Amino acid sequence: SHGLAQASWLKLGNSACLRSLTRCSAWSPAMAEIVGTLRALLGNDNTSRTNAEKCFQDARKQQPAATVAALFQACADQSLEEPVREQAGVLLRQCLGKLRDDGSTWSQLGEAAQADCKAKLLQLLEAEPSNKVRRKIADIVQSLGNQLIDIADDERPQNAQAWPELMPMLMRIIVDAARADGLRADALWAVKELLASVWQIMVANTQNTLQVLKTCFATTSEAVRGAAGQLLCELVDNLEKKEDRSHFVPLVEDLCGALKQLAESADNTLVNTLLQAMQGTPSSADFFKDTAAAQLLPMLSTIAKSHKEEDTQRLALEVLISLAEGKPKAYAKVPGYVQQTLEVSVHFLMQLDDDLDAWGAEDDEEAEEEENVTNGKEVMDRLCKCMQTNDRFPMVMETLKPAIANLFQAAGWKQTVAGLAILSTIAEYIDEEEMVVQMLTAVKAQLKASSPRVRHAAWSAIAQFAQDHGELICKEEMATELLANFMEGLDDPVQRVQSRCMEAFQLYGGEVEREIMESYVPGMMDKLGQKLQSGTVPIQKKTITFIAVLAGQMEDGFAQYYGPLMPILKQVVQGCIHKTEERVLLGKAFECISLLAAAVGPEGFRADAESIMQAMVQATQVPNLPSNDPVKEYMLQASQRICATMKANFLPFVPHILPGILEKFTLAPKEYNPEVANSLDDDEEVNLTFAKQADGKVKVLIMSTSEMEDLQNAVECVHTFVEELGKAYAPFVAQTAQSLLLIFDFSMEEHIREMAFDTWGLLCQAARDGGQMDIVGQLVHEFLKRVLPKLEAVKDADPETMDAAELKTSADGVTVCLKKCGGSVLSAEQVKHICQVSLQVLEKSLKAREAMEAGKRGKPGDEDEAVEEDEDEEHHVNLRIACCEVVGSLMTSHADAFMAECLNLALQLVAQFIQPNTRWEDHRLALFIACDMLDHLRERVTQHWPQFMPQMLQDVLHQSAAIRQPACYGASLAAREAAFAQFATAAATSLSQLVTQTRGAAKKKSDKPAQACADNALSALAQILMTHQQTVAAGEAQLWDVWLKGLPCQADEEEGVKNHKTLLRLVQAEKPQILGDGGANMPHVLSILVDVYKTGMADEETSKGIGQLVRSLGEQRLEQFAGQLKDKQKKKLLRIHREAQ
């Protein structure tokens, strides 16, 4: 046994143990025992290692000083094997760690022994010849120093009183040219690691610090120069004030000299370490910006392009991009910086493998990554993103235009692939539709290129364009060409290109309208059927997903393929269900089956439903599955689709699958510690967050990404079940609610809490619709009991410490809960209290804004810091909106109590913020509250209109879409009341002007907010025309013309449903202003109704009415009107007529 507890050296006193180290020259029996323990810890025998670890921990608790003394002796004994001494250093660091914890080893040593420890560490560091052991000792030195030294940010002491010998000793070693290079480098490293605690000392001794670094840069030693460079970078990162950093700017030239020397070295270890230290933060980006063009940029560009090692090239490019991200606006002004960063990225994009045959034989999923190519794409994307965020993307685009042209004009396939990669990368940031069309034209031309790598890159670009501009590139003219390209791509002679074509269709096909797709489906299915039965597993996966996309888009039009496909898919399921290596294929099969179920409907799927649901449950119960098993996600998503398809017929399956889903709600983050860290797989991705406890301490929480995804998918699945089943879900409300409570305090991801709260609201609605009003009351009060205190606590909190995102989630939860409960759940006093709490949170958020702005005043202007602060403020903006929505939910659910207890509070807020000189985000809050009053309190607040209505109607033409939209919405609500007659004519004029100008503007991707305003204006215009016809009679015909020409709605689905329902009703009533003279407007009207049929812009009732209207027109009139429709609309008209039979 390698036990320590009975070792003779444990009998020494604390300081005697440590002092005895200087006198020990030979091994004692006790020394032999501890060496045996260290060797056991290094061995391969798990049992011996476990026993040795236990003995060490026991000894550390029982005799801390003696244990520390023995470890010091082992570290110092140069006759021991180097790994044993290193292990002694590891354990010594543990003993001298966590100083402030109750019962820590350090606290039990006593002052004399602590002083001996500090002295001995410095002696060992100075005397140790072994590089590895010395680095361990340096690590102990910095760890202990960081725990002992605590200097306030505003202090500038000359030395660290907690360990006054430390800094002078390290500096003496560093500047002593007679010392070994390794020792000096380790001393520099220790100072670097100490900077978080001692930067104030370095600033207080600025001239000395400069001289030390200058001396180190002047040496010929690579290790010393590299370590000095790391120290400089770390120092700069620790200095928040620009004036403190400015003293060290003269050292940039020395840093570049060191970087050049290290880059020319045969070993790239040191240059890589220095490049990692140089990666930009806002502080270092500011530090380097004035010298970047002349010194840093040329050096980094050269290394990135020409260094012999690719990992060093990538690190150099990472420094370039991270500095730009640290201060985007500043680096946009550095001459040549953006251009050269892009040039290096393009250089990376062309570092492609020349062996096309070997490339074609691989599958994308299995192929070895071309790291420089991937890195080049990522860096270009990051540069575009940070420049666009700071309104500098046009500059990037002007730089790229000639580069793209040159690449496409060059003869080589590598240049073309690089050009396509650039187009893919920048697509997201292009706003003008005309430019997107030009780029897509260039991409399509390469789909038939002779090089398979070019074709592959072109399909990748198509996939990216589908993600970024799906609505545009899926329009009829473009879609017909691209779908023909996809048909050809399925027969590409290179399987890897085929596969990429099919992956691109996953993104593209889901955006193409059914009528455009319809004629291509038979040909595609012929090809896909062959691949499904004879292709390789990778192609089978892609094929099944391709079919799933077709099924999803064609809906019931795909029903004809159910019969042939379902047996094949069931065969795939049975063949894969126990094969852990084919879990993705199994998951995709479930996905495709669920979409086929949607195509044939509940009756068509009924015969297979039970066996499929059993197979899905069985698939998740296979033993020894990895934590990131893909089938779990596919199964939950498939269950949701099947539930949405079968509705009430899905209910018998709920008891069998719900318990397993609710079990996922128990997943929660754990407090980080070594045991938890060791339990994670080496390749497992994790999420970390910091949680502040009631006592003010902060703990680190960790959760694997796979567990978080499992939890999110489970919550989303239950949400769908409750939403789709409605009152039929009532028997499971209590069980689900009990499980949901576990997520209410989930701190890792706000989206999961948001979904949980929204699901709780749906449970309230399900119970209400199921007639269980007592349960509704219990649910609402339980929710408020758990969530409202978080909002109540804000009253006494420091505005600057508010977690705006978490509070917004809580406020949104209150809103959805109150809206879904149906009212009559709260007392008048409770209504008043919730209203007051919401307004208190809003007020506190405004104070937080004041504090942030006060902090900015007096500071030197920094454009990039302003952007970061704007992001913080955005969380508060959203919180204030959420508070207003809580107030609106009280109007919805408890109107009478609100009128009695809260109206004056709401009116005060509106009066405060409705003034035209109020900042726009506050002004918008007033409009939101006013809209809720107009919507839910209606005529009960007309007497208060003078306080806000005139300004609201002026805001219809406000320059900001964020103000125009609620103003137009408010006008549409107010126009329902007779009291609006006095405003009707002027309002109609403004609304008409807004619609005409907005719809006539050139199309841009960024114009959706403006189009949403116009959609709301159309609703208001229609309401005025129908409710106040006599008041606007003089201009009625012109106003109806504006309304009709403004249709269909473009962006706001809620307003689209309203307007298109109104249009249908007016056509059915044969209103002359809509039909036009002799029915002249009917082709246009029919095109609108055809376009919105069974889309988000028309509800089920309207779509049904459109079908009835089409049937009533008769064949002759339909043919007459259809002559003026597009081909896509003609096909859809035939479908509408068929479905209306």
XYZ file of N, CA, C and O in Angstrom, residues 99 116 119 122 130 167 280 352 383 417 430 473 488-489 493 505 542 572 737 813 908 932 961 1011 1060 1082 1095 1108 1134:
116
model
N -7.531 28.951 -1.509
C -7.087 29.443 -0.202
C -8.232 29.919 0.672
O -8.181 29.791 1.901
N 7.258 30.286 4.800
C 8.229 29.304 4.309
C 7.848 28.808 2.916
O 8.707 28.614 2.051
N 8.688 31.460 0.280
C 10.137 31.554 0.077
C 10.670 30.336 -0.683
O 11.494 30.464 -1.605
N 9.965 30.326 -4.496
C 10.856 31.184 -5.271
C 12.249 30.570 -5.375
O 12.908 30.668 -6.415
N 15.388 21.611 -14.654
C 14.491 20.907 -15.582
C 13.401 21.855 -16.082
O 12.670 22.451 -15.289
N 7.333 39.903 -6.966
C 7.596 40.647 -8.189
C 9.064 41.052 -8.336
O 9.634 40.907 -9.436
N -7.185 39.265 -30.900
C -7.728 40.549 -30.483
C -8.855 40.510 -29.483
O -9.733 39.649 -29.515
N -6.803 24.174 -52.215
C -7.623 22.991 -52.447
C -6.751 21.827 -52.925
O -5.733 22.020 -53.592
N -15.690 38.770 -41.001
C -15.372 40.148 -41.377
C -16.607 40.854 -41.935
O -16.905 41.998 -41.572
N -13.858 28.025 -57.878
C -14.378 27.537 -56.596
C -14.272 28.631 -55.540
O -15.205 28.848 -54.752
N -26.164 40.868 -48.625
C -26.619 41.643 -49.778
C -28.107 41.946 -49.622
O -28.911 41.047 -49.384
N -35.368 33.813 -54.720
C -34.902 32.863 -55.734
C -35.901 31.725 -55.959
O -35.658 30.868 -56.801
N -31.180 17.646 -63.337
C -29.928 17.233 -63.962
C -28.893 16.862 -62.889
O -28.114 15.924 -63.065
N -28.895 17.624 -61.796
C -27.936 17.356 -60.734
C -28.095 15.978 -60.116
O -27.119 15.388 -59.625
N -22.465 12.639 -62.740
C -21.628 11.419 -62.745
C -20.785 11.236 -61.484
O -20.315 10.120 -61.222
N -31.137 20.883 -52.158
C -32.592 20.838 -52.331
C -33.325 20.849 -50.991
O -34.454 21.343 -50.903
N -29.716 11.040 -48.097
C -30.057 12.244 -48.843
C -31.366 12.054 -49.607
O -32.180 12.977 -49.734
N -36.725 0.071 -44.160
C -35.525 0.780 -43.693
C -35.532 0.851 -42.169
O -34.516 0.609 -41.510
N -47.899 19.930 -16.152
C -47.585 21.120 -15.366
C -46.563 20.807 -14.282
O -45.621 21.570 -14.047
N -43.937 35.408 -19.791
C -44.680 34.275 -19.224
C -45.960 34.731 -18.558
O -47.025 34.104 -18.713
N -51.255 57.614 -17.494
C -50.107 58.430 -17.087
C -48.871 58.071 -17.923
O -48.107 58.950 -18.337
N -53.414 48.727 -27.077
C -54.108 47.753 -26.226
C -55.406 48.325 -25.666
O -56.417 47.615 -25.568
N -40.102 53.071 -39.183
C -41.095 52.002 -39.299
C -41.527 51.494 -37.929
O -42.657 51.048 -37.745
N -42.847 47.332 -45.294
C -44.012 46.682 -45.906
C -45.034 46.267 -44.850
O -46.245 46.306 -45.089
N -57.370 40.092 -46.388
C -57.797 39.140 -47.413
C -59.181 38.580 -47.090
O -59.960 38.266 -48.002
N -61.542 41.937 -61.621
C -61.607 40.546 -61.159
C -60.333 39.739 -61.415
O -59.915 38.953 -60.545
N -52.122 29.885 -47.289
C -50.841 30.402 -46.826
C -51.078 31.054 -45.467
O -52.211 31.119 -44.978
N -64.943 28.235 -52.560
C -66.354 28.377 -52.922
C -66.550 29.459 -53.977
O -67.366 29.307 -54.899
N -56.375 25.772 -60.583
C -56.926 24.436 -60.846
C -57.000 23.620 -59.561
O -57.970 22.892 -59.327
